[in-house]
Coordinates of C-alpha atoms and ligand atoms in Angstrom, one line a residue:
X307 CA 64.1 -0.4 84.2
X308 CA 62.9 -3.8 84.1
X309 CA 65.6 -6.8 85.2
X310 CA 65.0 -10.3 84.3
X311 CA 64.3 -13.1 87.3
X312 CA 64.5 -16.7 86.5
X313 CA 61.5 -17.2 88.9
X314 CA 59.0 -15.4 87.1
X315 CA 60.6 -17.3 84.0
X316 CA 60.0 -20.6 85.1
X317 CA 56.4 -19.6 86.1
X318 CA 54.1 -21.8 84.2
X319 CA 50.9 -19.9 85.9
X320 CA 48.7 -20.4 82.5
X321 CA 47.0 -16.7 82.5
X322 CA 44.8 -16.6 79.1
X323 CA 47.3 -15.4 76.0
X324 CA 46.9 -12.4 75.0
X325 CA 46.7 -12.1 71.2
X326 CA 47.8 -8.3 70.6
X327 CA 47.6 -6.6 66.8
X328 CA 51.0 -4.6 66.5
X329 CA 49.4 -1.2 64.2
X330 CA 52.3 1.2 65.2
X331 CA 53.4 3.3 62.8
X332 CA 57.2 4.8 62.3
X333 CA 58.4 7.8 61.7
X334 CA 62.0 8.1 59.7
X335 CA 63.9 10.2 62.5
X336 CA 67.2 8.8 62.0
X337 CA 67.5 9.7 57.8
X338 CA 71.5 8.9 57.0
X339 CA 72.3 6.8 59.6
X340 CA 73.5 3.0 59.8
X341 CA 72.8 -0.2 61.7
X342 CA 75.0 -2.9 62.0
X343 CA 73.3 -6.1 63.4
X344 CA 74.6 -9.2 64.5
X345 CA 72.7 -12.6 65.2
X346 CA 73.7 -15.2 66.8
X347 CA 72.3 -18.5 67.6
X348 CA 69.1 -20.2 66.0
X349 CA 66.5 -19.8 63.2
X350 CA 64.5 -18.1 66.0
X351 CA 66.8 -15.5 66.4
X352 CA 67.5 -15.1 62.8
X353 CA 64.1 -14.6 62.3
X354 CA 63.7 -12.0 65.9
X355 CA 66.2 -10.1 63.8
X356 CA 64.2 -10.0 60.7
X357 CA 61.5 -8.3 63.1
X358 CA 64.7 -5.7 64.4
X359 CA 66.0 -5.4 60.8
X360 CA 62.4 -4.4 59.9
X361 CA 62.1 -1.8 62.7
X362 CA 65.3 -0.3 62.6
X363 CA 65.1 0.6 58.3
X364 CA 61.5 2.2 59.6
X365 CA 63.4 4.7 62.0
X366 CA 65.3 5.3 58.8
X367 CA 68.4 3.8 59.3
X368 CA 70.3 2.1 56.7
X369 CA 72.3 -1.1 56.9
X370 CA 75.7 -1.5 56.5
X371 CA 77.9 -4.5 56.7
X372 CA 81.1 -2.6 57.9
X373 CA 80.9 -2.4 61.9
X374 CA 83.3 0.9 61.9
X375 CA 80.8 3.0 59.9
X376 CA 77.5 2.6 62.3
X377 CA 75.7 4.8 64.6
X378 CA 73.7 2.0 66.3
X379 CA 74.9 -2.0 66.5
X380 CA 72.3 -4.6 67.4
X381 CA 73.7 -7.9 69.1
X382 CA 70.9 -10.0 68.6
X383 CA 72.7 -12.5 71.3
X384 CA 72.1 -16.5 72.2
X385 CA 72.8 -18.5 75.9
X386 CA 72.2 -22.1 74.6
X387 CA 76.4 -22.8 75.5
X388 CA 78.7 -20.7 77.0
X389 CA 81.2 -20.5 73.4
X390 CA 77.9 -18.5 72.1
X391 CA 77.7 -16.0 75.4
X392 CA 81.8 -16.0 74.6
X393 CA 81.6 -14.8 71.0
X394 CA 78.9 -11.9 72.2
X395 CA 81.6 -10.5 74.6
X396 CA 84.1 -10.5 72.4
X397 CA 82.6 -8.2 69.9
X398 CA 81.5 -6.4 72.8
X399 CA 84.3 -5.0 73.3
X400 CA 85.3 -4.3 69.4
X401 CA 81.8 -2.1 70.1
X402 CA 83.3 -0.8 73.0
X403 CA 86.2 0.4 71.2
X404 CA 84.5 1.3 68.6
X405 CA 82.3 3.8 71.4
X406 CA 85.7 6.0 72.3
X407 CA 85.7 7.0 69.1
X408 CA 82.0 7.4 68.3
X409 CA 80.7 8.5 71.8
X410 CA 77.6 8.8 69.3
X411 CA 77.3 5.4 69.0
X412 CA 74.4 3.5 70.2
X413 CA 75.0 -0.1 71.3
X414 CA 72.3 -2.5 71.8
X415 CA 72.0 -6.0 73.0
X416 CA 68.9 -8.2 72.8
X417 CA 68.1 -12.1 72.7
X418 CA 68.5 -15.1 75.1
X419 CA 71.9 -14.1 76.6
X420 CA 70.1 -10.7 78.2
X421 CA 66.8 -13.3 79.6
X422 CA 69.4 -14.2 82.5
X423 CA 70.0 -12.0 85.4
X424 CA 73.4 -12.4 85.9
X425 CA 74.4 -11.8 82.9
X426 CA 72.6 -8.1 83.1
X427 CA 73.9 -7.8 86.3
X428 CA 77.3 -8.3 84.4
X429 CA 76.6 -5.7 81.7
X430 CA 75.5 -3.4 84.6
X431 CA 78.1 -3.5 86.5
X432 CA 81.2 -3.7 83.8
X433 CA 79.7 -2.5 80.6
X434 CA 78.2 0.4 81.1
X435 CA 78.3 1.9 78.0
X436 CA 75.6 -1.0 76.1
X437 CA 73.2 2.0 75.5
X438 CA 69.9 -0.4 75.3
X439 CA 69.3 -4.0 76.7
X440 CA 65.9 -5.8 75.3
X441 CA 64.3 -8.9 76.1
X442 CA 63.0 -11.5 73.7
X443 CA 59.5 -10.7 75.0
X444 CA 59.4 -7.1 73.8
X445 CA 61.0 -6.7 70.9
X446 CA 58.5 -4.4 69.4
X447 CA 59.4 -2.3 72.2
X448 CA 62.8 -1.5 70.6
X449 CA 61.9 1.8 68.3
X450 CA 60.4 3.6 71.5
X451 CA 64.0 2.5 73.3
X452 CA 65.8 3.9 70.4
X453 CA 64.0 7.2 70.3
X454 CA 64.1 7.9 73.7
X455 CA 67.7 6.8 74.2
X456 CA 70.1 9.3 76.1
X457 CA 73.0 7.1 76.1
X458 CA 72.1 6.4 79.8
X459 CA 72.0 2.4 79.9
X460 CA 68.2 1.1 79.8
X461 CA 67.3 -1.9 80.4
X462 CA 63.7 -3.8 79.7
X463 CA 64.0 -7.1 79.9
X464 CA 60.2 -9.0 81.1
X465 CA 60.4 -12.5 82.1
X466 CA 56.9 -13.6 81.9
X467 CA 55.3 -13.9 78.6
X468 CA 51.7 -14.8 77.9
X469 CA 51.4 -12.2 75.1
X470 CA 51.6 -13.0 70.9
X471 CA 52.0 -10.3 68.7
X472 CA 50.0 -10.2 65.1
X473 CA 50.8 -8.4 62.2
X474 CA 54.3 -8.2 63.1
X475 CA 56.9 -7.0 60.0
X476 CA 59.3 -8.0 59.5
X477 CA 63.0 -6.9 56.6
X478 CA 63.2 -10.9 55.6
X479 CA 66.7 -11.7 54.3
X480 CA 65.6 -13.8 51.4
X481 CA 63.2 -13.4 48.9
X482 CA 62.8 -17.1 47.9
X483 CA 62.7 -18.9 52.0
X484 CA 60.7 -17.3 54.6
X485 CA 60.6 -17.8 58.6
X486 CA 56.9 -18.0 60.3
X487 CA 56.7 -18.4 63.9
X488 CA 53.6 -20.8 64.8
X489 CA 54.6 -21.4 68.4
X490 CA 56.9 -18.8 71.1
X491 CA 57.9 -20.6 74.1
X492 CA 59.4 -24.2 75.5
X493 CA 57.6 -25.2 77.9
X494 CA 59.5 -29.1 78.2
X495 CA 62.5 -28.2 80.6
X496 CA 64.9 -30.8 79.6
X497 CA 67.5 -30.4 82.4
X498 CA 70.2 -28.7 80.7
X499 CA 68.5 -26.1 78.6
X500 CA 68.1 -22.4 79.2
X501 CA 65.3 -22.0 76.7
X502 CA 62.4 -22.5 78.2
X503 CA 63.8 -19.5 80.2
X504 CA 64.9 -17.1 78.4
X505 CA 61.9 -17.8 75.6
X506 CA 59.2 -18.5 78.1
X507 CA 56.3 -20.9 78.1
X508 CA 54.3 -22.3 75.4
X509 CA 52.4 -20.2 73.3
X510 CA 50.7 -20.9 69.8
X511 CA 49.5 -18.4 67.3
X512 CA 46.5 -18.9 66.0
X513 CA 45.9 -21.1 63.2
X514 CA 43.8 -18.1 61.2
X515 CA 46.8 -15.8 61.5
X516 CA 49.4 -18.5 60.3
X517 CA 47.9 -19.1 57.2
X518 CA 47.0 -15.5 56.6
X519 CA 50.3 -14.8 56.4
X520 CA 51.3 -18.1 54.2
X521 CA 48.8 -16.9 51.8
X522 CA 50.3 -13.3 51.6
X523 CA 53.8 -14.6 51.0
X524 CA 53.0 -17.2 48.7
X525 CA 51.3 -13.9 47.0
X526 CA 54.6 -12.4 47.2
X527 CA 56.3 -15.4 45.3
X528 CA 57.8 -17.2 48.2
X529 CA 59.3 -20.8 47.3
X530 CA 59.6 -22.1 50.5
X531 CA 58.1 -21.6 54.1
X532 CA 59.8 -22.8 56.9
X533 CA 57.8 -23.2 60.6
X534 CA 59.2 -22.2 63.2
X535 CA 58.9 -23.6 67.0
X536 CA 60.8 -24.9 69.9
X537 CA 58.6 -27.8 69.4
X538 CA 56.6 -27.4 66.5
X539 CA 54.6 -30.2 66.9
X540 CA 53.8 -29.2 70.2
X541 CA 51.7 -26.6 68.4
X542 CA 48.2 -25.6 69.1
X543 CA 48.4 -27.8 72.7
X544 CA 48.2 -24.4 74.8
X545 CA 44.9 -23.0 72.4
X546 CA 42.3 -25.8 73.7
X547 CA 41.0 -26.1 70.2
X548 CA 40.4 -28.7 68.1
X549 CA 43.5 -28.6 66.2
X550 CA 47.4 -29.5 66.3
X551 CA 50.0 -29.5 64.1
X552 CA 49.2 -32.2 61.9
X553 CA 45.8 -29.9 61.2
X554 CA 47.8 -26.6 60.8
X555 CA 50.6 -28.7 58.6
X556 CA 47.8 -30.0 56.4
X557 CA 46.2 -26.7 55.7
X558 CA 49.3 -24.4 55.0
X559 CA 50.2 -27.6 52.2
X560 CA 46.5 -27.4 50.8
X561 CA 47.7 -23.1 50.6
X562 CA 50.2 -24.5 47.9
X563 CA 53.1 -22.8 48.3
X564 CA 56.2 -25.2 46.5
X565 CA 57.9 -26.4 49.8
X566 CA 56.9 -26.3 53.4
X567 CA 59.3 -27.3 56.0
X568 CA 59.1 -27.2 59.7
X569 CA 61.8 -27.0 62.7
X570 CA 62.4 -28.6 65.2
X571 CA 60.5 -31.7 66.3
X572 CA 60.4 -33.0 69.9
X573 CA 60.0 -37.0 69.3
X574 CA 57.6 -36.9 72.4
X575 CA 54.7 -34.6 70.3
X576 CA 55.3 -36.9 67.3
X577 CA 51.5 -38.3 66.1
X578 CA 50.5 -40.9 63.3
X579 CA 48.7 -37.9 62.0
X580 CA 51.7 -35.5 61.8
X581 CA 53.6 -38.5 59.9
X582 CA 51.0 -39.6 57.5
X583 CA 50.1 -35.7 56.7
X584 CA 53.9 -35.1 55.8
X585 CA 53.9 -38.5 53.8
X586 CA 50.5 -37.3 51.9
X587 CA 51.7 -33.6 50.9
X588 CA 54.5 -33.5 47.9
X589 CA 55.0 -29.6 49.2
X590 CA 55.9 -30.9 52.5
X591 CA 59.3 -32.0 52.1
X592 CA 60.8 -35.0 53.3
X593 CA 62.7 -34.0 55.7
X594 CA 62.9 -34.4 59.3
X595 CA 65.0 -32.8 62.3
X596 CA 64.5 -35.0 65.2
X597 CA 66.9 -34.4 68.2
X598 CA 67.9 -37.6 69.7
X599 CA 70.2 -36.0 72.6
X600 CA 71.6 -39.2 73.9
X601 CA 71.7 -42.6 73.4
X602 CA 71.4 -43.5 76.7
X603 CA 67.9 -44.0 78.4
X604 CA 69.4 -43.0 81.8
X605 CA 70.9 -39.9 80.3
X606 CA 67.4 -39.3 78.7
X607 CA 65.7 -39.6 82.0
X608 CA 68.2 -37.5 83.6
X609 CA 67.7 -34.8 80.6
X610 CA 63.9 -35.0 81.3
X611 CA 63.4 -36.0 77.5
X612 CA 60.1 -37.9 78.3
X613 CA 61.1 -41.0 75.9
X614 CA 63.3 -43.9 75.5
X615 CA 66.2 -45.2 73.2
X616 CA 63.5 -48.1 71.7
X617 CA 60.2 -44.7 71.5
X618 CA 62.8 -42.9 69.5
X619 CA 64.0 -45.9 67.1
X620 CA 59.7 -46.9 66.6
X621 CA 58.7 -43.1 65.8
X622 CA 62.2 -43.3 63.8
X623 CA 61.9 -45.9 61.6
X624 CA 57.8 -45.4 61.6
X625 CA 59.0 -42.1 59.8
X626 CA 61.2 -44.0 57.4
X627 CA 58.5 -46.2 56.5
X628 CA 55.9 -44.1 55.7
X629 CA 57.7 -40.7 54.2
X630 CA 59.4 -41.8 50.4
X631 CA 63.4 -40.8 51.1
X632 CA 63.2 -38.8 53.9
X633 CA 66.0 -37.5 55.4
X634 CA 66.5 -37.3 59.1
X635 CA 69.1 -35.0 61.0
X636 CA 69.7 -34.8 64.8
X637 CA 71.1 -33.3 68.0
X638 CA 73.7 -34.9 70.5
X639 CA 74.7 -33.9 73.4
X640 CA 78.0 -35.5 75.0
X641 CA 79.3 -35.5 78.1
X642 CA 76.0 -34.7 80.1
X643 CA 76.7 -34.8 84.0
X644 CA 78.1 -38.3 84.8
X645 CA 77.7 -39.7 81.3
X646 CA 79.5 -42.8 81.9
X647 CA 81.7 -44.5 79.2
X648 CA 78.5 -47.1 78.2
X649 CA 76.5 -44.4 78.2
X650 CA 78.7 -42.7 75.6
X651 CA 79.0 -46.1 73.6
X652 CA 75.2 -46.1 74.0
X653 CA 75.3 -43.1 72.0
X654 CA 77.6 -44.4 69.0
X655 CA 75.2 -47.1 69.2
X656 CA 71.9 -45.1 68.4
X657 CA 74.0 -43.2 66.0
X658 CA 75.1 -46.6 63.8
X659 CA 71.4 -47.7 63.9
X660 CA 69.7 -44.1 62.9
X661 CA 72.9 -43.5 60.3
X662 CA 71.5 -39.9 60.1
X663 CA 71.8 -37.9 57.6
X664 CA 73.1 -35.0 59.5
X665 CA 74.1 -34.6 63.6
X666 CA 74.5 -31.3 65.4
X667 CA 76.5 -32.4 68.1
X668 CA 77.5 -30.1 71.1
X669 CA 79.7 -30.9 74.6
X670 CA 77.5 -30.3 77.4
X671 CA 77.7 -26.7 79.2
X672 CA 75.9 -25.8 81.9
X673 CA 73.8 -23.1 82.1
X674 CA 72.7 -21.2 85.1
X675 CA 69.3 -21.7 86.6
X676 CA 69.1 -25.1 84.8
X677 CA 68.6 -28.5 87.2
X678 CA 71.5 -29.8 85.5
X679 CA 74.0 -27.2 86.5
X680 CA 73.2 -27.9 90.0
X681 CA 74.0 -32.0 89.2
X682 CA 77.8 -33.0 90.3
X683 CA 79.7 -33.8 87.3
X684 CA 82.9 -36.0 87.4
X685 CA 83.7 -36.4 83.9
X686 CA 86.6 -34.9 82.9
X687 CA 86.3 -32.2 79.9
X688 CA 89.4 -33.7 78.3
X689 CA 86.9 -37.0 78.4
X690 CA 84.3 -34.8 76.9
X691 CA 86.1 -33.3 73.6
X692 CA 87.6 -36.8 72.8
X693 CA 84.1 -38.1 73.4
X694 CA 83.1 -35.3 70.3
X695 CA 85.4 -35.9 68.6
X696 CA 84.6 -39.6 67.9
X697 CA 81.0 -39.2 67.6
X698 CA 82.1 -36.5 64.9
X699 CA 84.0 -39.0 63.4
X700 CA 81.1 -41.5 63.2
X701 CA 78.2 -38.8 62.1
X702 CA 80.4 -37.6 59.7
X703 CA 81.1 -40.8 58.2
X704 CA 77.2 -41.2 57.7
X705 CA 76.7 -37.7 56.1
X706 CA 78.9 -38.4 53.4
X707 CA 77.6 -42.0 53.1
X708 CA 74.1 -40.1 52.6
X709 CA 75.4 -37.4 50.5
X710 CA 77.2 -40.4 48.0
X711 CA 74.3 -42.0 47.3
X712 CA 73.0 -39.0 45.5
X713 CA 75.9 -39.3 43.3
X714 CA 74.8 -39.5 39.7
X715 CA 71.3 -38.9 40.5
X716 CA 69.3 -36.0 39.3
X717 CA 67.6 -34.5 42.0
X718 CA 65.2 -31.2 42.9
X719 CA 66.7 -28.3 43.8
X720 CA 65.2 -25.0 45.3
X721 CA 68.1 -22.1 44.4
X722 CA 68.6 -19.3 46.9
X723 CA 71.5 -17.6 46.7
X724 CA 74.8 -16.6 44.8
X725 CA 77.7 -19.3 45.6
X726 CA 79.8 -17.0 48.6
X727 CA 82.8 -18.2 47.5
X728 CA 82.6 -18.4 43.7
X729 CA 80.9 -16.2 41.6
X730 CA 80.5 -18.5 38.6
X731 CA 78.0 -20.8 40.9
X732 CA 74.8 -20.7 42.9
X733 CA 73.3 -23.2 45.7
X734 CA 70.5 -24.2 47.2
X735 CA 68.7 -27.2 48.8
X736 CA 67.7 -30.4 47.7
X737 CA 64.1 -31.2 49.0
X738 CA 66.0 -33.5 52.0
X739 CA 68.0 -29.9 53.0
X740 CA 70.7 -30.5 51.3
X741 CA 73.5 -28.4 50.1
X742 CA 74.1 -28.0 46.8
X743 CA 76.8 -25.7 44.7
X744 CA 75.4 -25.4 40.7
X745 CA 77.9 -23.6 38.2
X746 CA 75.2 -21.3 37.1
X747 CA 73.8 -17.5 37.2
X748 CA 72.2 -15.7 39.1
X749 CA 68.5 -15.7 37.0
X750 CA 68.5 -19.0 38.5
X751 CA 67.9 -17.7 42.3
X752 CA 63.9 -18.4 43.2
X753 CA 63.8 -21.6 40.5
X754 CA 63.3 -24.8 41.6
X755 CA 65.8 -26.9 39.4
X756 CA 66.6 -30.3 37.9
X757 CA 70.5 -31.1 39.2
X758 CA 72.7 -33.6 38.6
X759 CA 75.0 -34.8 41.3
X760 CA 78.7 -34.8 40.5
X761 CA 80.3 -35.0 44.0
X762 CA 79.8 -35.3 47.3
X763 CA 81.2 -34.6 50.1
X764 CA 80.5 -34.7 54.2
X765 CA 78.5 -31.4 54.0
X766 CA 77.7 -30.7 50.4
X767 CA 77.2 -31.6 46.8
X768 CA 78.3 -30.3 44.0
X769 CA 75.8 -30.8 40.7
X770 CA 74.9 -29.4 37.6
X771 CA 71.5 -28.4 36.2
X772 CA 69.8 -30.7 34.0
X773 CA 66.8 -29.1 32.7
X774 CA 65.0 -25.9 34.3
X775 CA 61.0 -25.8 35.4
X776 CA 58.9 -23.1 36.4
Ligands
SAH1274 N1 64.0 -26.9 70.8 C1 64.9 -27.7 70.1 C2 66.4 -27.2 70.1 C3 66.9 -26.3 71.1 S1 68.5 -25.9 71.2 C4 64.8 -29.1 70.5 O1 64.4 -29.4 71.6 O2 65.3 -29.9 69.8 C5 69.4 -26.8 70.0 C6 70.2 -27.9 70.6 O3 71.2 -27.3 71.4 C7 69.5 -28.9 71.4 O4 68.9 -29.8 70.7 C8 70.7 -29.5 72.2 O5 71.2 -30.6 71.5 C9 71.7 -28.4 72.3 N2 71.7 -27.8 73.6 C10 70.8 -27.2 74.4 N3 71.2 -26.9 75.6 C11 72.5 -27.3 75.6 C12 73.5 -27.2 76.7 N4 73.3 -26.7 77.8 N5 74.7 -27.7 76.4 C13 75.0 -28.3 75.2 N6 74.1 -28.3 74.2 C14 72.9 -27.9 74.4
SF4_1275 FE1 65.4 -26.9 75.2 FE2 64.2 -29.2 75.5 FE3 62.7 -27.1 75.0 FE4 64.3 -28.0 73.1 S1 62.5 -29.1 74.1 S2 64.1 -25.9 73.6 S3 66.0 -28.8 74.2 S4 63.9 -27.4 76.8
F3S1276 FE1 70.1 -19.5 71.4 FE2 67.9 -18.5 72.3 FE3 67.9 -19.9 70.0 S1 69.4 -19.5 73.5 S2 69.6 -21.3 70.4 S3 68.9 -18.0 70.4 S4 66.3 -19.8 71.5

């Protein structure tokens, strides 16, 4: 058994990295059988489960999509707000009912939520039958955990982290998009995250493995390659070589793959460089997610973001000036310890200057082991959801703004997927990542498209294809 301690999480004692080659082998021991998984929170974690989906089909299992007719479910879990630890418990316990009729049943939980100690203490101590609790430092662990499992709880969760895994597989969801990590890790502790704990510190991959494994999926006929970090452009500080992630950006678009995106940005890492490379490559789209958090330079200081109201709006409108029609999304946070009522307004402010094109915005929630859960907070949470609810207002207002000036326009667009809700229509992305529904068949999943835009809305378009290239 191995429990998680926040100490040895926020450890930054930089041992060497370990680069380790994963060559294990599988056998199919459990023919017949299905997994159900579940993932919750980001594209890390979407991608994590790529890694379990990948393992699990390799012990033989087979996936279902029906909950009832499993024999092991995988909650791949997140702790970023406490709604995201709430959803996790309540499937819980649909597993947990699910258990007294399959005593059979294997349950497993893995992700951020099971990084913090109190929450294993909680499955410890009131739900005892989770058959298997993983970290996110040793996922490749989870096959030996399966095999070995005697429906006795076990739990290996590490805290420290100064390993990276090669030649991991992965099951990827999509043919047409793929996930590549480049960087593990957070090492920036804004105040009110729990990332940089449950994910660890900072480390890159190497820039040799990275585009080793562009080349093999643009071999495999990916479209599009999306990298993956905390902070990508953070990438390659922790390797002491003489490369970042303007270098590594520049060689994966010299690889030639169609599109190349990248998520998320810290404005802080932010260089000429990485702007001019972006503006220079027509695979690297034009599109930039660049969380703003507040618009408040006390709040910023008191979030630890490292920059201020007027940095953000220079590296903002630097980007706008130098990358043709890029489109910029961002994160809020409201009601941050003490935010004040000008602080707040501070934040419409920002927002009616950037008019982005997209805002994720969240009401704080404090999160254990964080410096700002130990910060008094007055505000009422009434305060807080009005204060969402306007800011929604305003960002929303600006998304459809963007969206209607694609109206009429014929613009590029990557298709992924069958429409969900009608089967007469596919979608897929423009290159500035955004939505689009095509009346059209399936044949056109993997093609990169010329649309016209017929309407638009806050969150998507609706267009249809004007001429087809390959
Ligand atoms: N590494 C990324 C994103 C991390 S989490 C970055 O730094 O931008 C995604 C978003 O969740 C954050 O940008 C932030 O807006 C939000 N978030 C993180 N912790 C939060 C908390 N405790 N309460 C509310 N929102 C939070
Ligand atoms: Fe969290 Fe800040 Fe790291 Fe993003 S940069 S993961 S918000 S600590
Ligand atoms: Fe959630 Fe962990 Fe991602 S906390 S947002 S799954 S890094």
């Amino acid at each position: 058994m191995n429990m998680p301690d926040l100490c040895i999480a926020k450890d930054r004692k930089k041992t060497e990295i370990k680069y380790i080659y994963n060559d294990k082998e599988y056998q199919p021991l459990f023919k017949n059988k299905k997994y159900f998984l579940r993932t919750y929170g980001c594209q890390m974690n979407v991608h994590d489960s790529e890694e379990i989906k990948f393992y699990l089909e390799a012990l033989g299992f087979e996936a279902t999509e029906v909950l009832e007719k499993a024999d092991i479910v995988v909650l791949n879990t997140c702790a970023i707000r406490e709604n995201a630890k709430d959803k996790v418990y309540g499937y819980l316990g649909r597993c947990k009912h699910l258990k007294q009729e399959k005593p059979d049943l294997i349950i497993c939980l893995c992700g951020c939520l099971v990084q913090e100690p109190h929450e294993v203490e909680e499955l410890k101590n009131k739900h005892k039958y989770v058959d298997i609790i993983i970290g996110t430092h040793n996922i490749h662990e989870l096959p030996e955990l399966i095999m070995k499992n005697n429906h006795y709880q076990d739990i290996e969760v590490y805290s420290n982290s100064d390993e990276v895994y090669e030649n991991v597989k992965y099951k990827r969801d999509s043919k047409v998009c793929a996930w590549i990590n480049i960087t593990y890790g957070c090492d920036k502790f804004c105040t009110y995250c729990i990332v940089p704990f449950t994910r660890g510190r900072e480390r890159s991959r190497k820039m040799e493995n990275i585009l080793e494994e562009v080349k093999e999926l643009k071999k495999e006929g990916y479209q599009e390659v999306t990298l993956l970090g905390q902070n990508v452009n953070a990438y390659g500080k922790d390797l002491g070589l003489n490369y970042d992630f303007a270098t590594l950006l520049e060689e994966v678009a010299k690889i030639g793959i169609p599109r190349i995106r990248f998520v998320t940005s810290h404005p802080w890492n932010f260089t000429d460089e990485m702007i001019d490379v972006i503006a220079k490559y027509d695979n690297i789209m034009p599109y930039v997610h660049l969380p703003i958090q507040s618009g408040s330079d006390e709040i910023l200081k008191k979030m630890n973001r490292k920059y201020t109201i007027e940095e953000y709006k220079t590296l903002f409108n630097k980007i706008k000036e130098k990358v043709k029609n890029v489109a910029i999304t961002t994160d809020i946070i409201v009601g941050f310890p003490n935010e004040t009522d000008a602080d707040f307004k501070a934040t419409l402010d920002i927002v009616k200057y950037c008019q982005f094109d997209n805002a994720f915005t969240f009401i704080y929630s404090p999160r254990v082991g964080t410096l700002a859960a130990q910060m008094e907070d007055k505000i009422p949470y009434e305060v807080k959801q009005e204060r969402l609810k306007k800011l929604n207002e305003l960002v929303n207002s600006y998304s459809l703004k963007s969206n209607q000036k694609l109206l009429g326009k014929i613009v590029k667009v990557l298709v992924t997927e069958e429409s969900e809700k009608d089967k007469n229509k596919v979608c897929g992305y423009t290159e500035t990542m955004k939505l689009v529904n095509i009346v059209g068949n399936k044949d056109l999943i993997g093609k990169i498209i010329d649309v016209e835009i017929t309407s638009a809305k806050s969150f998507s378009l609706d267009g249809i294809v004007k001429s087809l290239k390959d």
